[in-house]
Amino acid sequence: MRGPQSETGFNDWTECISVRFDLSFIAPEIGFLLQGAQLTIEVCFLALIGSLIMGSLVAIARTSAARPLRVIAYAYVDLFRNIPFIVQLFFFYYGLPVIGIYLDAFPTGVVALSIAGGAFASDVIRSGILAIDPGIIEAAEVSGLSKRVIFTRIVLPIALRTSIRPLGSVFINLILTSSILSTITLNELTGSARIVVSDTFRPFEVYVVLLLVYAALTYLISILIGVLHYRLNRNLGARVT
Amino acid sequence: MRYTSFTPFDLVLLAQGFGVTVALFVVTTLIGLLVGAALAVVRYYRVPVATQAILFLTELLKNSPVLVQLFLVFFGLPAFFHINVTPVVAATITLSANTAAFIYVIAVAGIESIDRDQVEAARVFGLTRRQVLRRVIAPQALAFAIGPLTALLVNQLQVTSLISVIGVVDLTKIGNILNLRTLQPFIVWTVIGLVYYVAAKLVAWLGSRLETRLRAYSAWKGL
Amino acid sequence: MIKAENVRKVFGTTTVLESVDLAINPGEVVSILGASGSGKSTLIRCINGLEKLDGGRITVDDFDVSKPKELAEARKRSGTVFQLFNLYPHMTAVGNVALAPVEVLKRPRAEAEREARELLASVGLTDRADAYPAQLSGGQRQRVGICRALAMHPRYLLLDEVTSALDPEMTAEILNILARLAEGGTTMLFVTHEIEFARQISDRIVFLDKGRLVVDLPTAEFFAPSGGLASPRVVQFLSKMRKE
């Protein structure tokens, strides 16, 4: 293990800047970092599902005919979009044990991300719902389909398909926000990187690499989202004149 | 640490923390606006190498976590360049750069939203590129950009909460302090959350008022 | 039997339907004619519950459509075909046709899909059964729409200007299918602009003028000088339609 860079005794200016951006020190740590990355993906995947469920429920509430439901849903979205995520996270992490709910960092993180992500997702899904041709809903109603079936078999499938791209943005947002979970001692990617830094004393290199990894990850996901959008919507699209 | 209940002095603490948050928010927003707009102008003039470099950097800043950017500046720069960086300085640098990246995108979108025809007409009338930028594009781009700009600023206000992690004593850090001392997380974090919420609403309200004024102004101008 | 008594419907400040009385008996084929804005489509939309009445009463087999529970029963007995098809875009033709039988009539999926394919075959869509609406022509989509309505085995078929969005060739296809259905004894209530078609297959013709039911006569009498043609509004309307 290398010690820290010495702060005195440089021979010339090139030694002031360790332009030897030598990344070989990372090699033994990669396994550990990959574990962190895996944790990030797990958290974000679960949080995505949570966000979609919350977002769908809230979007349905916001487009419902009952006013109290609309108000509550709007309040939820407004609140969780205007309060910093780290504050929300601390609220759950420190608050839940007080009322007797003892959750590990992982489930707490998933819950907090799902609630925050759900607020953003609900806006997207709501737009998707409002964009549905009303005639389709009418056809479903006169066939005798119940409200529940109309929502689960018609409204949500269509709204989710057309909203894939903006939902992809929500997912990418989740991934970036998940780095904040490192503050509640969850060793996801950022948390693992911090540990690697404390072991190798090379914060600059490690964090630059971390930035690039996150950026690459989000880029990859946006490409996948594009593909998913194409595949889910190719039967809906082209008009036959 | 002694566990005590809340005292009136805690309100002073809250105010101090809020003051730090606001100060950093305002300073980084201003710097971000200047830098971001300047970068957009560089793109407008199509400077060869700089444009691509700017594009790469802004994409990197936009698509990576702000927390990691903060760590890079606060922990990484001192180790790599052997300079001393205080938490506040690190926070200022990071948030300014991050804001600038988003401002750049909005500014570019605003500039490109102006009809080519207007720009062509202005050029035909003999206006230089600089004059076109100042007189034709900028006012309209601004009116166009206020909406997304307000949304961005509301978001950046919340991003400031992350500077507590590198030790800046902002509103969130005060929350941590109070939480640790009073062991009343629900009260502490609810209050902190509400302060952020009200501040965010204020920014949004100011933004929409500015938008109406700018739109009225530019609409009249388009005579 | 579908019974409409003293029906009144208001949109904002406009009275779209006023004092409309209509009875449809099982096995009848009835066409509703009238100018645009005369309230024809609104009447059908009141019968299948898409619009709420502002006055009067509509019952389908004695189920009152203004009561939610009874409306559900009424909807099981009537099927609607729409002018703009309104197919579910994310489901294939088979899926569209089989959805309601599975969810409302609780039929097993395999059985419902089998019957869906039979229905689609009977309108000539055997090889398009697994296509999505976006891949179908207008005429094909309407055929799916008809099958979707028929899949519920409704007592009454409500058809709201079902050929108005189709070109002449496709219109002819659809009219053929509908004529077959009419001959087979299906109770049908048409709103249509196709005067000749209405004349050929209807038992009765109803004429709406500015929200009021002005004429209600068996077909032959409707087109007789002493019957429907005695009403100047009818004559005016028919001559206008013939010009187009």
PDB file of C-alpha atoms in Angstrom, chain B residues 46-220:
ATOM      1  CA  ARG B  46     -18.275  28.232 -33.439  1.00  0.00           C
ATOM      2  CA  VAL B  47     -14.787  28.304 -32.037  1.00  0.00           C
ATOM      3  CA  PRO B  48     -13.266  25.030 -33.313  1.00  0.00           C
ATOM      4  CA  VAL B  49     -11.614  23.057 -30.517  1.00  0.00           C
ATOM      5  CA  ALA B  50     -13.220  24.827 -27.602  1.00  0.00           C
ATOM      6  CA  THR B  51     -16.744  23.929 -28.665  1.00  0.00           C
ATOM      7  CA  GLN B  52     -16.077  20.200 -28.565  1.00  0.00           C
ATOM      8  CA  ALA B  53     -14.192  20.413 -25.293  1.00  0.00           C
ATOM      9  CA  ILE B  54     -17.026  22.407 -23.765  1.00  0.00           C
ATOM     10  CA  LEU B  55     -19.519  19.866 -24.996  1.00  0.00           C
ATOM     11  CA  PHE B  56     -17.609  17.001 -23.441  1.00  0.00           C
ATOM     12  CA  LEU B  57     -17.145  18.743 -20.104  1.00  0.00           C
ATOM     13  CA  THR B  58     -20.736  19.895 -19.797  1.00  0.00           C
ATOM     14  CA  GLU B  59     -22.039  16.452 -20.650  1.00  0.00           C
ATOM     15  CA  LEU B  60     -19.753  14.961 -18.028  1.00  0.00           C
ATOM     16  CA  LEU B  61     -20.914  17.430 -15.398  1.00  0.00           C
ATOM     17  CA  LYS B  62     -24.566  16.938 -16.232  1.00  0.00           C
ATOM     18  CA  ASN B  63     -24.483  13.167 -16.251  1.00  0.00           C
ATOM     19  CA  SER B  64     -22.536  12.477 -13.091  1.00  0.00           C
ATOM     20  CA  PRO B  65     -23.523  12.837  -9.438  1.00  0.00           C
ATOM     21  CA  VAL B  66     -22.897  16.222  -7.859  1.00  0.00           C
ATOM     22  CA  LEU B  67     -21.707  14.496  -4.712  1.00  0.00           C
ATOM     23  CA  VAL B  68     -18.859  12.852  -6.606  1.00  0.00           C
ATOM     24  CA  GLN B  69     -18.007  16.182  -8.214  1.00  0.00           C
ATOM     25  CA  LEU B  70     -17.817  17.689  -4.733  1.00  0.00           C
ATOM     26  CA  PHE B  71     -15.523  14.892  -3.547  1.00  0.00           C
ATOM     27  CA  LEU B  72     -13.323  15.334  -6.570  1.00  0.00           C
ATOM     28  CA  VAL B  73     -12.834  19.017  -5.908  1.00  0.00           C
ATOM     29  CA  PHE B  74     -12.599  18.812  -2.133  1.00  0.00           C
ATOM     30  CA  PHE B  75     -10.497  15.671  -1.762  1.00  0.00           C
ATOM     31  CA  GLY B  76      -8.993  15.232  -5.190  1.00  0.00           C
ATOM     32  CA  LEU B  77      -7.675  18.659  -6.094  1.00  0.00           C
ATOM     33  CA  PRO B  78      -5.618  19.125  -2.916  1.00  0.00           C
ATOM     34  CA  ALA B  79      -4.032  15.703  -3.343  1.00  0.00           C
ATOM     35  CA  PHE B  80      -3.292  16.146  -7.015  1.00  0.00           C
ATOM     36  CA  PHE B  81      -2.304  19.774  -7.223  1.00  0.00           C
ATOM     37  CA  HIS B  82      -1.033  20.210  -3.700  1.00  0.00           C
ATOM     38  CA  ILE B  83      -3.222  23.162  -2.968  1.00  0.00           C
ATOM     39  CA  ASN B  84      -5.373  23.848   0.017  1.00  0.00           C
ATOM     40  CA  VAL B  85      -9.079  23.879  -0.557  1.00  0.00           C
ATOM     41  CA  THR B  86     -11.582  24.803   2.140  1.00  0.00           C
ATOM     42  CA  PRO B  87     -15.051  23.259   2.087  1.00  0.00           C
ATOM     43  CA  VAL B  88     -16.659  26.531   1.102  1.00  0.00           C
ATOM     44  CA  VAL B  89     -14.253  27.111  -1.777  1.00  0.00           C
ATOM     45  CA  ALA B  90     -14.706  23.540  -2.981  1.00  0.00           C
ATOM     46  CA  ALA B  91     -18.471  23.929  -2.775  1.00  0.00           C
ATOM     47  CA  THR B  92     -18.381  27.188  -4.696  1.00  0.00           C
ATOM     48  CA  ILE B  93     -16.212  25.794  -7.466  1.00  0.00           C
ATOM     49  CA  THR B  94     -18.212  22.605  -7.843  1.00  0.00           C
ATOM     50  CA  LEU B  95     -21.679  24.127  -7.767  1.00  0.00           C
ATOM     51  CA  SER B  96     -20.684  26.945 -10.080  1.00  0.00           C
ATOM     52  CA  ALA B  97     -19.308  24.504 -12.616  1.00  0.00           C
ATOM     53  CA  ASN B  98     -22.318  22.232 -12.312  1.00  0.00           C
ATOM     54  CA  THR B  99     -24.747  25.128 -12.686  1.00  0.00           C
ATOM     55  CA  ALA B 100     -22.758  26.486 -15.617  1.00  0.00           C
ATOM     56  CA  ALA B 101     -23.090  23.173 -17.453  1.00  0.00           C
ATOM     57  CA  PHE B 102     -26.875  23.277 -17.204  1.00  0.00           C
ATOM     58  CA  ILE B 103     -27.044  26.982 -17.995  1.00  0.00           C
ATOM     59  CA  TYR B 104     -24.995  26.284 -21.098  1.00  0.00           C
ATOM     60  CA  VAL B 105     -27.576  23.827 -22.369  1.00  0.00           C
ATOM     61  CA  ILE B 106     -30.449  26.184 -21.653  1.00  0.00           C
ATOM     62  CA  ALA B 107     -28.651  29.118 -23.238  1.00  0.00           C
ATOM     63  CA  VAL B 108     -27.876  27.132 -26.360  1.00  0.00           C
ATOM     64  CA  ALA B 109     -31.499  26.049 -26.589  1.00  0.00           C
ATOM     65  CA  GLY B 110     -32.608  29.626 -26.110  1.00  0.00           C
ATOM     66  CA  ILE B 111     -30.318  30.898 -28.838  1.00  0.00           C
ATOM     67  CA  GLU B 112     -31.391  28.196 -31.224  1.00  0.00           C
ATOM     68  CA  SER B 113     -35.049  28.885 -30.562  1.00  0.00           C
ATOM     69  CA  ILE B 114     -34.788  32.145 -32.439  1.00  0.00           C
ATOM     70  CA  ASP B 115     -35.953  31.867 -36.011  1.00  0.00           C
ATOM     71  CA  ARG B 116     -33.178  31.790 -38.523  1.00  0.00           C
ATOM     72  CA  ASP B 117     -35.153  34.275 -40.561  1.00  0.00           C
ATOM     73  CA  GLN B 118     -34.813  36.979 -37.938  1.00  0.00           C
ATOM     74  CA  VAL B 119     -31.085  36.466 -37.712  1.00  0.00           C
ATOM     75  CA  GLU B 120     -30.739  36.509 -41.468  1.00  0.00           C
ATOM     76  CA  ALA B 121     -32.801  39.661 -41.737  1.00  0.00           C
ATOM     77  CA  ALA B 122     -30.656  41.351 -39.120  1.00  0.00           C
ATOM     78  CA  ARG B 123     -27.473  40.318 -40.897  1.00  0.00           C
ATOM     79  CA  VAL B 124     -28.806  41.527 -44.200  1.00  0.00           C
ATOM     80  CA  PHE B 125     -29.393  44.860 -42.566  1.00  0.00           C
ATOM     81  CA  GLY B 126     -25.704  45.017 -41.822  1.00  0.00           C
ATOM     82  CA  LEU B 127     -25.616  44.091 -38.143  1.00  0.00           C
ATOM     83  CA  THR B 128     -22.463  42.327 -37.049  1.00  0.00           C
ATOM     84  CA  ARG B 129     -22.663  38.960 -35.321  1.00  0.00           C
ATOM     85  CA  ARG B 130     -22.055  40.668 -32.028  1.00  0.00           C
ATOM     86  CA  GLN B 131     -24.848  43.156 -32.605  1.00  0.00           C
ATOM     87  CA  VAL B 132     -27.185  40.403 -33.681  1.00  0.00           C
ATOM     88  CA  LEU B 133     -26.376  38.535 -30.519  1.00  0.00           C
ATOM     89  CA  ARG B 134     -26.903  41.509 -28.260  1.00  0.00           C
ATOM     90  CA  ARG B 135     -29.943  43.080 -29.846  1.00  0.00           C
ATOM     91  CA  VAL B 136     -31.892  40.317 -31.512  1.00  0.00           C
ATOM     92  CA  ILE B 137     -31.026  37.004 -29.966  1.00  0.00           C
ATOM     93  CA  ALA B 138     -30.264  37.715 -26.337  1.00  0.00           C
ATOM     94  CA  PRO B 139     -33.527  39.420 -25.311  1.00  0.00           C
ATOM     95  CA  GLN B 140     -35.697  36.788 -26.937  1.00  0.00           C
ATOM     96  CA  ALA B 141     -33.549  33.888 -25.819  1.00  0.00           C
ATOM     97  CA  LEU B 142     -33.806  35.201 -22.308  1.00  0.00           C
ATOM     98  CA  ALA B 143     -37.578  35.357 -22.388  1.00  0.00           C
ATOM     99  CA  PHE B 144     -37.651  31.853 -23.779  1.00  0.00           C
ATOM    100  CA  ALA B 145     -35.189  30.499 -21.249  1.00  0.00           C
ATOM    101  CA  ILE B 146     -36.740  31.875 -18.077  1.00  0.00           C
ATOM    102  CA  GLY B 147     -39.046  28.885 -17.657  1.00  0.00           C
ATOM    103  CA  PRO B 148     -36.382  26.183 -17.804  1.00  0.00           C
ATOM    104  CA  LEU B 149     -34.047  28.491 -15.927  1.00  0.00           C
ATOM    105  CA  THR B 150     -36.400  28.768 -12.985  1.00  0.00           C
ATOM    106  CA  ALA B 151     -36.821  25.010 -12.869  1.00  0.00           C
ATOM    107  CA  LEU B 152     -33.046  24.606 -12.937  1.00  0.00           C
ATOM    108  CA  LEU B 153     -32.532  27.067 -10.122  1.00  0.00           C
ATOM    109  CA  VAL B 154     -35.104  25.366  -7.936  1.00  0.00           C
ATOM    110  CA  ASN B 155     -33.190  22.147  -8.518  1.00  0.00           C
ATOM    111  CA  GLN B 156     -29.799  23.704  -7.827  1.00  0.00           C
ATOM    112  CA  LEU B 157     -31.111  25.112  -4.566  1.00  0.00           C
ATOM    113  CA  GLN B 158     -31.726  21.597  -3.412  1.00  0.00           C
ATOM    114  CA  VAL B 159     -28.375  20.434  -4.730  1.00  0.00           C
ATOM    115  CA  THR B 160     -26.704  22.855  -2.297  1.00  0.00           C
ATOM    116  CA  SER B 161     -27.764  20.503   0.484  1.00  0.00           C
ATOM    117  CA  LEU B 162     -24.978  18.159  -0.583  1.00  0.00           C
ATOM    118  CA  ILE B 163     -22.244  20.565   0.481  1.00  0.00           C
ATOM    119  CA  SER B 164     -23.035  19.552   4.043  1.00  0.00           C
ATOM    120  CA  VAL B 165     -21.330  16.249   3.314  1.00  0.00           C
ATOM    121  CA  ILE B 166     -17.962  17.928   2.779  1.00  0.00           C
ATOM    122  CA  GLY B 167     -18.396  19.936   5.918  1.00  0.00           C
ATOM    123  CA  VAL B 168     -19.952  23.244   4.946  1.00  0.00           C
ATOM    124  CA  VAL B 169     -22.215  24.407   7.751  1.00  0.00           C
ATOM    125  CA  ASP B 170     -25.308  24.981   5.629  1.00  0.00           C
ATOM    126  CA  LEU B 171     -28.942  24.363   6.497  1.00  0.00           C
ATOM    127  CA  THR B 172     -28.591  20.595   6.133  1.00  0.00           C
ATOM    128  CA  LYS B 173     -25.514  20.510   8.305  1.00  0.00           C
ATOM    129  CA  ILE B 174     -27.374  22.425  10.991  1.00  0.00           C
ATOM    130  CA  GLY B 175     -30.037  19.776  10.664  1.00  0.00           C
ATOM    131  CA  ASN B 176     -27.441  17.097  11.304  1.00  0.00           C
ATOM    132  CA  ILE B 177     -26.155  18.974  14.335  1.00  0.00           C
ATOM    133  CA  LEU B 178     -29.610  19.490  15.773  1.00  0.00           C
ATOM    134  CA  ASN B 179     -30.594  15.927  15.043  1.00  0.00           C
ATOM    135  CA  LEU B 180     -27.568  14.564  16.834  1.00  0.00           C
ATOM    136  CA  ARG B 181     -28.126  16.773  19.831  1.00  0.00           C
ATOM    137  CA  THR B 182     -31.864  16.584  20.350  1.00  0.00           C
ATOM    138  CA  LEU B 183     -32.536  13.116  18.901  1.00  0.00           C
ATOM    139  CA  GLN B 184     -35.779  14.392  17.413  1.00  0.00           C
ATOM    140  CA  PRO B 185     -35.329  13.524  13.744  1.00  0.00           C
ATOM    141  CA  PHE B 186     -38.945  13.990  12.785  1.00  0.00           C
ATOM    142  CA  ILE B 187     -39.126  17.538  14.053  1.00  0.00           C
ATOM    143  CA  VAL B 188     -35.672  18.505  12.862  1.00  0.00           C
ATOM    144  CA  TRP B 189     -35.926  17.156   9.361  1.00  0.00           C
ATOM    145  CA  THR B 190     -39.479  18.300   8.874  1.00  0.00           C
ATOM    146  CA  VAL B 191     -38.506  21.837   9.757  1.00  0.00           C
ATOM    147  CA  ILE B 192     -35.413  21.733   7.572  1.00  0.00           C
ATOM    148  CA  GLY B 193     -37.493  20.319   4.748  1.00  0.00           C
ATOM    149  CA  LEU B 194     -40.082  23.038   5.133  1.00  0.00           C
ATOM    150  CA  VAL B 195     -37.455  25.764   5.009  1.00  0.00           C
ATOM    151  CA  TYR B 196     -36.098  24.350   1.770  1.00  0.00           C
ATOM    152  CA  TYR B 197     -39.639  23.974   0.458  1.00  0.00           C
ATOM    153  CA  VAL B 198     -40.536  27.584   1.153  1.00  0.00           C
ATOM    154  CA  ALA B 199     -37.268  28.784  -0.347  1.00  0.00           C
ATOM    155  CA  ALA B 200     -37.878  26.710  -3.467  1.00  0.00           C
ATOM    156  CA  LYS B 201     -41.372  28.117  -3.814  1.00  0.00           C
ATOM    157  CA  LEU B 202     -39.985  31.613  -3.458  1.00  0.00           C
ATOM    158  CA  VAL B 203     -37.497  31.055  -6.246  1.00  0.00           C
ATOM    159  CA  ALA B 204     -40.224  29.581  -8.444  1.00  0.00           C
ATOM    160  CA  TRP B 205     -42.522  32.518  -7.753  1.00  0.00           C
ATOM    161  CA  LEU B 206     -39.806  35.058  -8.504  1.00  0.00           C
ATOM    162  CA  GLY B 207     -39.021  33.229 -11.690  1.00  0.00           C
ATOM    163  CA  SER B 208     -42.592  33.272 -12.906  1.00  0.00           C
ATOM    164  CA  ARG B 209     -42.946  36.964 -12.118  1.00  0.00           C
ATOM    165  CA  LEU B 210     -39.774  37.672 -14.028  1.00  0.00           C
ATOM    166  CA  GLU B 211     -41.082  35.600 -16.902  1.00  0.00           C
ATOM    167  CA  THR B 212     -44.306  37.561 -17.191  1.00  0.00           C
ATOM    168  CA  ARG B 213     -42.395  40.819 -17.138  1.00  0.00           C
ATOM    169  CA  LEU B 214     -39.870  39.655 -19.699  1.00  0.00           C
ATOM    170  CA  ARG B 215     -42.508  38.242 -21.987  1.00  0.00           C
ATOM    171  CA  ALA B 216     -44.501  41.420 -21.895  1.00  0.00           C
ATOM    172  CA  TYR B 217     -41.378  43.386 -22.651  1.00  0.00           C
ATOM    173  CA  SER B 218     -40.222  41.214 -25.517  1.00  0.00           C
ATOM    174  CA  ALA B 219     -43.688  40.856 -26.975  1.00  0.00           C
ATOM    175  CA  TRP B 220     -43.931  44.618 -27.275  1.00  0.00           C
TER     176      TRP B 220
END
